XYZ file of C-alpha atoms in Angstrom:
673
model
C 58.607 172.535 155.064
C 56.360 169.554 155.349
C 58.327 166.233 156.845
C 58.047 164.367 153.128
C 59.912 167.109 151.386
C 62.578 167.342 154.330
C 62.803 164.079 153.982
C 63.406 164.621 150.075
C 65.756 166.690 151.018
C 68.273 165.147 153.025
C 67.749 162.085 150.776
C 69.288 164.341 147.980
C 72.120 165.397 149.987
C 72.665 162.069 150.870
C 72.895 160.973 147.371
C 74.477 163.776 146.182
C 77.361 163.195 148.977
C 77.854 159.692 147.510
C 77.445 160.642 144.326
C 80.496 163.167 145.242
C 82.594 160.275 147.000
C 82.394 157.596 144.028
C 83.691 161.140 141.792
C 86.240 161.481 144.467
C 87.596 158.356 144.320
C 87.812 157.597 140.703
C 89.723 160.564 140.086
C 92.249 159.447 142.481
C 92.380 156.489 140.274
C 92.331 157.816 137.831
C 95.209 160.398 138.075
C 98.250 157.551 137.850
C 96.685 157.486 134.127
C 99.478 159.119 132.259
C 96.028 160.475 130.110
C 94.681 162.517 133.215
C 96.765 165.688 132.672
C 97.708 164.606 129.148
C 94.590 165.239 126.643
C 95.932 162.661 124.241
C 93.561 160.641 121.595
C 90.448 160.934 118.484
C 87.740 162.875 119.804
C 89.448 164.433 123.248
C 91.872 165.836 121.958
C 89.925 167.531 119.120
C 87.397 168.886 121.338
C 90.237 170.330 123.601
C 92.299 171.964 120.775
C 89.106 174.113 120.043
C 88.289 174.443 123.792
C 92.138 176.547 123.911
C 91.416 178.062 120.852
C 87.982 179.853 122.025
C 90.639 180.702 124.833
C 93.655 181.948 123.441
C 90.656 184.199 121.290
C 89.680 182.449 118.008
C 85.891 182.489 119.149
C 84.009 181.551 115.945
C 85.396 178.889 113.780
C 87.074 179.441 110.504
C 86.352 175.525 109.030
C 83.234 172.977 109.731
C 84.302 170.635 111.988
C 83.887 166.920 112.559
C 82.290 167.684 115.717
C 79.234 169.678 116.974
C 80.515 173.359 118.587
C 78.632 173.614 121.768
C 80.741 171.535 123.912
C 83.888 173.801 122.983
C 82.785 176.447 124.455
C 81.699 174.270 127.729
C 84.561 173.306 127.712
C 86.105 176.668 127.091
C 84.612 178.546 129.859
C 85.644 175.627 131.612
C 89.503 176.281 131.608
C 88.157 180.534 131.994
C 86.127 179.457 135.590
C 88.382 176.437 136.996
C 92.337 175.813 136.946
C 93.645 172.566 136.239
C 92.614 169.247 134.414
C 91.703 168.123 137.840
C 88.641 170.957 138.620
C 87.450 171.137 135.080
C 86.918 167.071 135.396
C 85.335 167.284 138.609
C 82.864 169.882 137.529
C 82.361 168.342 134.418
C 80.506 164.828 136.228
C 79.028 166.887 139.399
C 77.360 168.871 136.826
C 75.558 166.199 134.500
C 74.934 164.519 137.883
C 73.463 167.580 138.961
C 70.946 167.565 136.157
C 69.130 164.436 137.576
C 67.749 166.002 140.341
C 65.553 167.553 139.532
C 63.577 164.968 137.796
C 63.816 162.926 140.439
C 61.599 165.406 142.118
C 60.063 165.120 139.150
C 59.374 161.838 138.927
C 57.749 162.190 142.544
C 54.470 164.144 142.167
C 54.432 161.539 138.357
C 54.457 158.874 140.316
C 51.981 159.932 143.287
C 49.061 157.354 144.083
C 51.047 154.718 142.134
C 51.889 152.584 145.236
C 53.618 150.166 142.688
C 56.073 153.133 141.758
C 56.696 154.687 145.068
C 60.073 153.907 145.324
C 61.111 154.563 141.716
C 62.131 158.480 142.090
C 64.928 156.981 144.795
C 65.967 154.282 142.825
C 66.439 156.447 139.725
C 68.379 158.997 141.634
C 70.671 156.064 143.341
C 71.080 154.860 139.937
C 72.425 158.297 138.538
C 75.001 159.009 141.030
C 76.038 155.891 140.996
C 76.731 154.498 137.810
C 80.065 153.976 136.777
C 80.071 154.418 132.889
C 78.599 158.030 133.441
C 81.986 158.685 135.342
C 84.116 157.981 133.353
C 82.468 159.660 130.457
C 81.579 162.675 131.768
C 84.974 162.979 133.913
C 86.734 163.595 129.673
C 86.914 166.229 127.555
C 84.006 164.604 124.961
C 80.860 165.852 124.111
C 78.916 164.074 126.297
C 79.870 165.482 129.779
C 77.324 168.352 128.301
C 74.657 166.127 126.166
C 73.940 164.455 129.236
C 72.683 167.705 131.456
C 70.732 169.430 128.380
C 68.533 165.706 127.404
C 68.108 165.636 131.389
C 67.020 168.639 132.082
C 64.879 168.477 128.115
C 63.275 166.348 129.705
C 62.423 167.337 132.987
C 61.344 171.169 131.257
C 59.336 169.105 128.565
C 57.189 167.517 132.027
C 57.270 171.033 133.240
C 55.746 172.771 131.022
C 52.396 170.003 130.929
C 52.353 170.780 134.514
C 51.781 174.466 135.064
C 49.133 176.480 136.132
C 48.392 178.715 133.349
C 49.087 178.628 129.591
C 51.460 181.598 129.719
C 53.623 180.266 131.743
C 53.908 176.586 129.933
C 54.681 178.346 126.580
C 58.150 179.596 128.209
C 58.762 176.564 129.463
C 57.942 174.457 126.579
C 60.401 177.464 124.563
C 62.967 176.799 127.868
C 62.842 172.973 126.745
C 63.286 174.211 122.850
C 66.591 176.286 123.559
C 67.695 173.313 125.589
C 67.370 170.410 122.950
C 68.109 172.588 120.083
C 71.589 173.174 122.748
C 71.328 169.132 122.559
C 71.810 168.918 118.627
C 74.627 171.454 118.722
C 76.303 169.890 121.108
C 75.370 165.565 119.689
C 73.397 165.420 116.283
C 72.185 162.144 117.472
C 70.040 164.481 119.799
C 67.977 165.264 116.777
C 65.947 161.953 116.505
C 64.649 162.815 119.629
C 63.680 166.216 118.162
C 62.016 164.881 115.816
C 59.617 162.320 118.043
C 58.571 164.553 120.241
C 58.017 166.936 117.435
C 56.121 164.230 116.681
C 54.485 163.536 119.447
C 53.121 167.282 120.197
C 51.432 167.217 115.757
C 49.894 163.510 117.707
C 48.630 166.094 120.350
C 47.104 167.963 117.808
C 45.185 165.545 115.523
C 43.878 164.626 119.204
C 42.958 167.758 120.102
C 41.462 168.766 116.644
C 37.780 169.624 118.213
C 39.473 171.324 121.307
C 41.869 173.472 122.258
C 43.423 173.452 118.821
C 45.414 177.093 119.100
C 46.596 176.369 122.361
C 47.965 173.163 120.231
C 49.392 174.611 117.518
C 50.929 177.653 119.515
C 52.643 174.822 121.724
C 54.635 173.265 117.911
C 55.736 176.575 116.616
C 57.010 177.272 119.913
C 58.652 174.312 120.411
C 60.173 174.295 116.907
C 60.904 177.809 116.677
C 63.036 177.665 120.260
C 65.073 174.746 118.660
C 65.652 176.356 114.929
C 66.775 179.487 117.346
C 69.358 178.130 118.445
C 70.455 175.210 115.412
C 69.512 177.787 111.991
C 72.845 180.042 112.939
C 75.390 176.897 113.442
C 73.885 175.751 110.016
C 73.272 178.531 107.946
C 76.874 179.734 109.015
C 78.338 175.879 108.758
C 76.787 176.128 104.892
C 78.016 179.076 103.798
C 81.323 178.369 105.665
C 81.758 174.670 103.397
C 80.332 175.942 100.038
C 77.207 173.047 100.278
C 74.480 171.736 103.326
C 75.857 171.203 106.509
C 73.827 171.074 109.427
C 75.970 171.166 112.667
C 79.108 169.718 111.473
C 81.166 167.077 108.856
C 81.894 163.939 108.567
C 77.987 163.019 108.998
C 78.491 161.130 105.787
C 81.108 159.208 107.154
C 78.899 157.974 110.430
C 76.521 156.892 108.507
C 79.156 155.058 105.770
C 80.993 153.825 108.799
C 77.357 152.366 110.432
C 76.000 151.076 106.767
C 78.409 149.182 104.817
C 79.266 145.154 103.338
C 82.420 145.281 106.604
C 80.751 147.260 109.311
C 80.083 144.867 112.779
C 77.661 147.877 113.870
C 79.766 149.862 115.971
C 82.981 152.460 114.585
C 85.348 149.259 113.846
C 87.984 151.329 111.991
C 90.262 153.633 114.000
C 92.729 156.681 113.125
C 95.029 154.434 111.388
C 96.236 152.645 108.083
C 92.227 151.227 107.121
C 91.313 154.917 108.380
C 93.351 156.934 105.731
C 92.929 153.748 103.667
C 89.104 154.589 103.567
C 89.080 158.363 103.868
C 91.517 158.349 100.692
C 89.464 156.421 98.642
C 86.532 158.563 99.895
C 88.782 161.827 99.235
C 89.375 160.289 95.304
C 86.579 159.443 94.423
C 84.511 162.267 95.685
C 86.764 164.799 93.438
C 86.429 162.619 90.392
C 82.421 163.119 90.954
C 83.155 166.583 92.014
C 81.386 166.390 95.496
C 82.252 166.581 98.826
C 83.164 163.972 100.803
C 80.032 163.658 103.087
C 77.957 162.907 100.103
C 80.218 160.595 98.502
C 79.540 158.443 101.628
C 75.986 158.846 101.718
C 76.210 157.341 98.187
C 78.290 154.696 99.121
C 75.257 154.222 101.891
C 72.693 154.341 99.960
C 74.304 152.208 97.273
C 75.141 149.362 99.942
C 71.250 150.146 100.811
C 69.826 149.072 97.281
C 71.963 146.736 96.037
C 72.371 144.348 99.238
C 69.068 144.969 101.236
C 69.069 141.713 102.821
C 72.198 142.439 104.333
C 71.327 145.313 105.166
C 68.018 144.547 106.348
C 70.328 142.294 109.345
C 72.592 144.585 109.891
C 69.969 146.880 111.032
C 68.574 144.094 113.124
C 71.732 143.466 114.745
C 73.024 147.299 115.414
C 69.020 147.528 117.401
C 69.515 144.302 119.320
C 73.754 145.956 120.585
C 72.301 148.981 121.644
C 70.885 147.009 124.724
C 74.089 144.786 124.741
C 76.144 144.446 128.352
C 79.176 145.483 126.605
C 80.793 148.947 126.005
C 81.390 148.718 122.091
C 84.229 151.521 122.279
C 84.202 155.023 119.884
C 87.638 156.828 120.413
C 88.198 157.804 123.276
C 86.219 155.012 125.312
C 88.778 152.240 124.110
C 88.889 149.433 126.845
C 92.548 149.448 128.000
C 91.450 153.226 128.578
C 88.213 153.040 129.942
C 88.938 149.977 132.611
C 91.793 152.174 133.709
C 90.832 152.204 137.089
C 89.292 149.984 140.011
C 86.032 151.634 139.946
C 85.926 150.976 136.165
C 87.467 147.302 135.871
C 85.316 145.940 138.761
C 81.700 147.199 136.946
C 81.863 146.231 133.684
C 78.575 144.980 133.839
C 77.059 147.824 134.658
C 74.921 148.285 131.456
C 73.897 145.464 131.565
C 72.479 145.064 135.098
C 70.941 148.190 133.681
C 69.766 147.833 130.695
C 68.267 144.245 131.346
C 66.038 146.432 133.858
C 65.176 149.110 131.567
C 64.291 146.597 129.075
C 62.244 145.300 131.266
C 60.507 148.166 132.975
C 59.942 149.767 129.621
C 58.287 146.545 128.435
C 56.133 146.406 130.701
C 55.315 150.403 130.375
C 54.184 149.820 126.765
C 51.611 147.441 127.614
C 49.894 149.951 129.552
C 48.300 152.969 127.934
C 48.145 154.915 131.377
C 51.985 154.345 132.593
C 52.665 155.027 128.424
C 51.396 158.008 128.796
C 52.990 158.650 132.323
C 56.683 158.425 131.244
C 55.407 159.479 127.306
C 59.078 161.811 127.215
C 61.493 158.990 128.689
C 59.865 156.668 125.717
C 60.210 158.887 123.625
C 63.781 159.841 124.628
C 65.285 155.478 124.565
C 62.808 155.155 121.365
C 64.689 158.044 119.324
C 68.134 157.392 121.105
C 67.732 153.422 120.170
C 66.532 154.155 116.662
C 69.090 156.880 116.033
C 72.278 154.113 116.753
C 70.526 151.167 115.187
C 70.180 153.533 111.807
C 74.236 154.663 112.165
C 76.587 152.959 114.876
C 76.640 151.885 118.012
C 78.664 152.042 120.591
C 78.407 152.731 124.531
C 79.446 156.230 124.314
C 76.215 157.246 121.982
C 73.792 155.436 123.949
C 74.555 157.414 127.114
C 72.421 159.747 125.487
C 68.923 158.400 127.185
C 70.604 157.234 130.164
C 67.413 159.855 131.916
C 65.042 157.472 129.960
C 66.885 153.944 130.716
C 67.556 155.016 134.663
C 63.705 155.658 134.600
C 62.628 152.204 133.229
C 65.175 150.330 135.480
C 63.749 152.236 138.521
C 60.314 150.975 137.448
C 61.121 147.816 136.302
C 62.733 146.981 139.827
C 59.730 148.177 141.339
C 57.451 145.814 139.294
C 59.960 143.325 140.420
C 59.670 143.551 144.026
C 55.915 144.101 143.776
C 55.223 141.348 141.851
C 57.516 139.359 143.957
C 55.893 140.606 147.329
C 52.520 139.481 146.016
C 54.041 135.651 144.654
C 52.625 136.957 141.694
C 55.729 135.224 139.636
C 54.121 135.072 136.551
C 53.641 138.788 136.516
C 55.129 140.285 132.446
C 57.574 142.004 134.256
C 59.219 138.541 135.664
C 58.123 137.058 132.429
C 59.773 140.198 130.746
C 63.180 139.875 132.698
C 64.175 136.904 131.232
C 63.653 137.809 127.471
C 65.187 141.418 128.216
C 68.707 139.311 129.990
C 68.443 137.371 126.055
C 68.959 140.481 123.971
C 71.523 141.902 126.659
C 73.873 139.132 126.339
C 73.037 136.525 123.790
C 73.941 138.843 120.971
C 78.102 139.531 120.397
C 78.831 141.945 118.287
C 82.292 141.442 116.038
C 84.560 143.471 117.840
C 89.060 143.636 117.354
C 90.127 143.385 120.751
C 93.689 142.723 119.707
C 93.357 145.869 117.772
C 91.312 148.070 120.232
C 93.913 147.182 122.193
C 96.276 148.498 120.101
C 95.109 152.112 119.669
C 94.938 152.727 123.105
C 98.672 151.017 123.977
C 99.402 154.151 121.643
C 97.227 156.993 122.911
C 99.146 155.745 126.149
C 102.885 155.775 124.913
C 102.058 159.289 123.621
C 100.583 160.334 126.815
C 103.528 158.818 128.545
C 105.963 160.473 126.537
C 103.780 163.985 127.118
C 104.124 163.061 130.792
C 108.282 162.455 130.541
C 107.655 158.558 131.395
C 109.891 157.715 128.383
C 110.040 154.143 130.109
C 106.124 153.653 129.840
C 106.057 155.388 126.538
C 108.135 152.436 125.741
C 106.226 149.493 127.314
C 102.895 150.831 126.114
C 104.124 151.886 122.681
C 106.223 148.391 122.491
C 102.756 146.438 122.716
C 101.504 148.312 120.337
C 103.378 147.505 117.989
C 103.221 144.079 118.433
C 99.888 143.822 117.392
C 99.695 146.994 115.084
C 103.114 146.889 112.835
C 102.049 148.393 110.152
C 101.031 152.090 111.766
C 103.031 155.218 111.403
C 102.165 156.807 114.276
C 103.531 154.697 117.407
C 107.091 154.314 114.840
C 106.766 158.196 114.653
C 106.767 158.742 118.498
C 109.931 156.258 119.179
C 111.850 157.902 117.488
C 110.672 161.000 119.177
C 111.475 159.373 122.327
C 114.793 158.627 120.947
C 115.536 161.739 119.877
C 118.306 162.955 122.300
C 119.854 160.148 123.643
C 120.059 157.920 120.519
C 119.708 160.274 116.913
C 120.684 156.853 115.164
C 117.720 154.640 116.563
C 115.874 157.521 115.963
C 116.275 157.472 112.795
C 115.736 154.208 112.017
C 111.818 154.469 113.181
C 111.385 157.740 111.090
C 112.456 156.155 108.282
C 110.622 152.718 109.830
C 107.443 154.946 109.533
C 107.982 156.092 106.051
C 108.112 152.348 104.879
C 104.402 151.661 106.615
C 103.368 154.784 105.628
C 104.564 156.903 102.676
C 102.023 158.726 102.292
C 101.780 160.417 105.962
C 104.065 163.693 106.822
C 105.385 162.635 110.036
C 108.108 160.624 109.460
C 109.554 162.957 106.270
C 108.547 166.113 109.137
C 110.736 164.153 111.480
C 113.853 163.282 109.557
C 114.334 166.598 108.385
C 114.322 167.694 112.240
C 117.318 165.616 112.936
C 119.297 166.561 109.734
C 118.611 170.723 110.634
C 120.122 169.740 114.094
C 123.033 168.134 112.680
C 123.039 171.332 110.746
C 122.489 169.436 106.887
C 120.477 172.126 105.905
C 119.797 171.317 102.337
C 119.100 168.144 103.159
C 116.667 168.806 105.654
C 114.627 171.035 103.211
C 114.744 168.146 100.410
C 112.444 165.794 103.461
C 110.883 169.139 104.288
C 109.261 169.731 101.128
C 108.011 166.361 100.867
C 106.292 166.588 104.326
C 104.781 169.607 102.320
C 103.424 167.734 99.159
C 101.836 164.915 101.509
C 100.836 167.410 104.475
C 100.874 171.430 102.964
C 97.848 172.417 105.040
C 99.342 169.932 108.213
C 99.500 172.473 111.109
C 102.324 170.170 112.623
C 104.437 170.588 109.560
C 103.610 173.962 108.610
C 105.111 175.303 112.495
C 107.776 172.288 111.629
C 109.251 173.624 108.029
C 108.311 177.713 109.949
C 110.519 177.015 112.337
C 112.899 175.373 110.093
C 112.835 178.593 108.428
C 113.451 180.821 111.359
C 116.491 179.336 112.514
C 117.767 180.245 108.837
C 116.793 183.393 109.529
C 114.094 183.988 106.709
C 112.083 185.484 108.706
C 109.508 186.753 106.148
C 109.456 182.477 104.666
C 109.384 181.206 108.466
C 106.032 184.075 109.549
C 104.376 182.890 106.469
C 103.694 179.075 107.181
C 103.143 180.264 111.210
C 100.507 181.842 110.288
C 99.313 179.108 108.245
C 100.093 176.772 110.728
C 97.744 178.806 112.894
C 94.581 179.249 110.347
C 95.022 175.595 110.527
C 95.393 175.305 114.033
C 95.164 178.641 116.208
C 96.133 176.872 120.085
C 99.626 176.011 118.686
C 101.214 177.222 121.305
C 104.984 177.006 119.983
C 103.930 179.070 116.762
C 102.349 181.926 118.662
C 105.666 181.916 120.535
C 107.746 181.707 117.405
C 105.794 184.884 115.301
C 105.726 187.004 118.635
C 109.602 186.167 118.773
C 110.242 187.300 114.962
C 108.040 190.340 115.725
C 109.949 191.210 118.853
C 113.504 190.480 116.868
C 111.876 193.295 114.008
C 111.145 195.668 115.785
C 107.328 194.955 115.868
C 106.982 195.568 119.540
C 103.444 196.101 120.218
C 102.400 193.234 118.037
C 104.631 191.090 119.737
C 102.721 191.532 122.627
C 99.417 191.021 121.335
C 101.372 187.611 120.353
C 103.243 186.833 123.908
C 99.805 187.061 125.493
C 97.847 185.419 124.178
C 101.514 182.415 124.449
C 100.614 182.710 127.642
C 96.687 182.407 127.648
C 97.358 179.214 126.034
C 100.529 177.950 128.291
C 100.160 180.044 131.049
C 102.522 178.233 133.750
C 105.025 179.370 131.490
C 107.543 181.679 133.224
C 109.938 181.473 130.150
C 106.664 182.940 127.944
C 105.747 185.776 130.879
C 109.594 186.533 130.652
C 109.330 186.986 126.435
C 106.323 189.107 127.623
C 108.034 191.224 129.929
C 110.400 191.219 127.849
C 108.102 193.134 124.683
C 106.651 195.158 127.278
C 109.867 196.379 128.012
C 110.943 196.679 124.379
C 107.471 198.587 123.672
C 107.983 200.769 126.497
C 105.660 199.842 128.975
C 108.558 199.820 131.652
C 105.777 199.614 134.624
C 104.025 196.785 133.458
C 107.581 194.937 132.269
C 108.475 195.665 135.471
C 105.619 194.361 137.408
C 105.914 191.530 135.163
C 109.082 190.568 136.417
C 107.904 190.900 140.078
C 104.486 188.831 139.290
C 106.796 185.937 138.080
C 110.054 185.981 140.910
C 107.115 185.704 143.356
C 106.063 182.593 141.447
C 108.540 180.979 140.622
C 111.923 183.028 143.006
C 115.636 182.885 142.021
C 113.826 182.358 138.225
C 117.581 183.239 136.339
C 115.823 184.638 133.026
C 112.958 186.648 135.519
C 116.575 187.839 137.100
C 118.732 188.879 134.435
C 115.559 190.631 132.802
C 115.080 192.372 135.735
C 119.122 193.560 136.450
C 118.452 194.265 132.666
C 116.292 197.027 132.961
C 117.676 198.153 136.289
C 120.705 199.074 134.800
C 119.220 201.564 132.127
């Protein structure tokens, strides 16, 4: 091993340790949040729910989701391999970080012989391991945790495919790059823009080399497109058949286009789940039904109508979005609301992160674009940045979505630093890098997106309140929910959560909250459902049934409503009716542990012991630390004649939880027979 390579390995080890230490500090700070162990909120809970469904045995989705499918399988694998949310968060963060290390070595080869960029790979790796937003996003249960390593590795593979010694090896590596990018597309459809630009680049290569090596260039294009298609097409075909109309990767693409292209748009994800969200989606559903089209198609039509009838407004909006992509403010989308993202000291004290990296990245990229040699050198990084920039400008902008171009922006930021240092060293302060720097700063700092900070905070407080309630911290939950209602008093969600909070200690107050939820959102089923639950506990079954009927009319396919009504029927010992609604609940939400458990008990009571064993086992997979479930599982094993297995299960329970009364009672009962 030569000295240079040894020094690189030492630097990489040091960078890894720095990155590991920063992530451990971040997780230590994050552990104080009620969200750390309770995954609540838009996108995060949906991805988590899908992953839990996969773990529980539902390997193939039965309905086309609003999210791309690959990340839930990645998260499910994490659940199977690692025990606990802490380890899942840490491993996601580390795997995403490690994807930048091969790019560091590739950049070393790329800049060899050019003294200006000698230290660019080192700056690149230091930025990659220390960039705070990367820690936040890759530590959450969102698709970016997988998208970042996939896109980063695809760039590395694209360069390696062009640097390989023989044609056969080049084709194999290019195929791997295509497969990786196909995986990125079914992780987040924004990756399609990068795929398209890479395809156009290969077509340009074909035109450029039309008089020589035409065959090789055509083969490269075919291999790349085929490799991407091998991953994307099965998902697209399956979703299209399942949905009954064309679907590429996921539903909701029409809504995302509409969100960023309508008269009220601020360029970002300005509508959150709540009254405004329900209004927009309710109007779209009604309009789609009237026209006999899907809701996605309706949103696409609305978007096109806006573009046609308001071209100047749309053009102005596109310019704004193009600038907002580089804005130092982290425009939010779902789980990255400021009150959530900046909960820890590391994130709170580094809100300027993208401002610095974005300014340097724009400066470096501008310098690269002015040089043909550098354009060719950094071609795939350029295509990645331009693809993300164009994709966000056409759709919606957020700090989370723009993270896709991180490998490119980090590279250009490192290039910008090197060029600024080189110019300063030679006292050339009128060089292109120093001239571009203030213009880059203006783009990143001056445009100010119209953001409703009050609503964002209220949304975040609601999420924190729900998570605090799940953490059995009622006072903290009340604190957050009271804050939320001061700013967002017309959303039933907060009232329903507060009602659940007071259900046991003050039923009358809980009822008041549930009735308030119905008042502000009469079209939501949850207030009716919660009142029905209260009436049932008071043995007012006829009145409870009336409220459940109202909830079912408003939410006939809502998993919560279906489970609660199914359990209501179970308590009435109407097992056939209960099983019907619980089964429907599991069709809508296969990871509903409560529904699985109740169905298992019904099977046990009806003497269907083998099915009870299967269902209890499924419930344990969903909730492995629930020892009550394990006792039920042992009882089902015993009832089905599997006595040795039942006794072994009880011994295992008592080993982990000595003196657990239900386990001791069942053990005694088995010993007496």
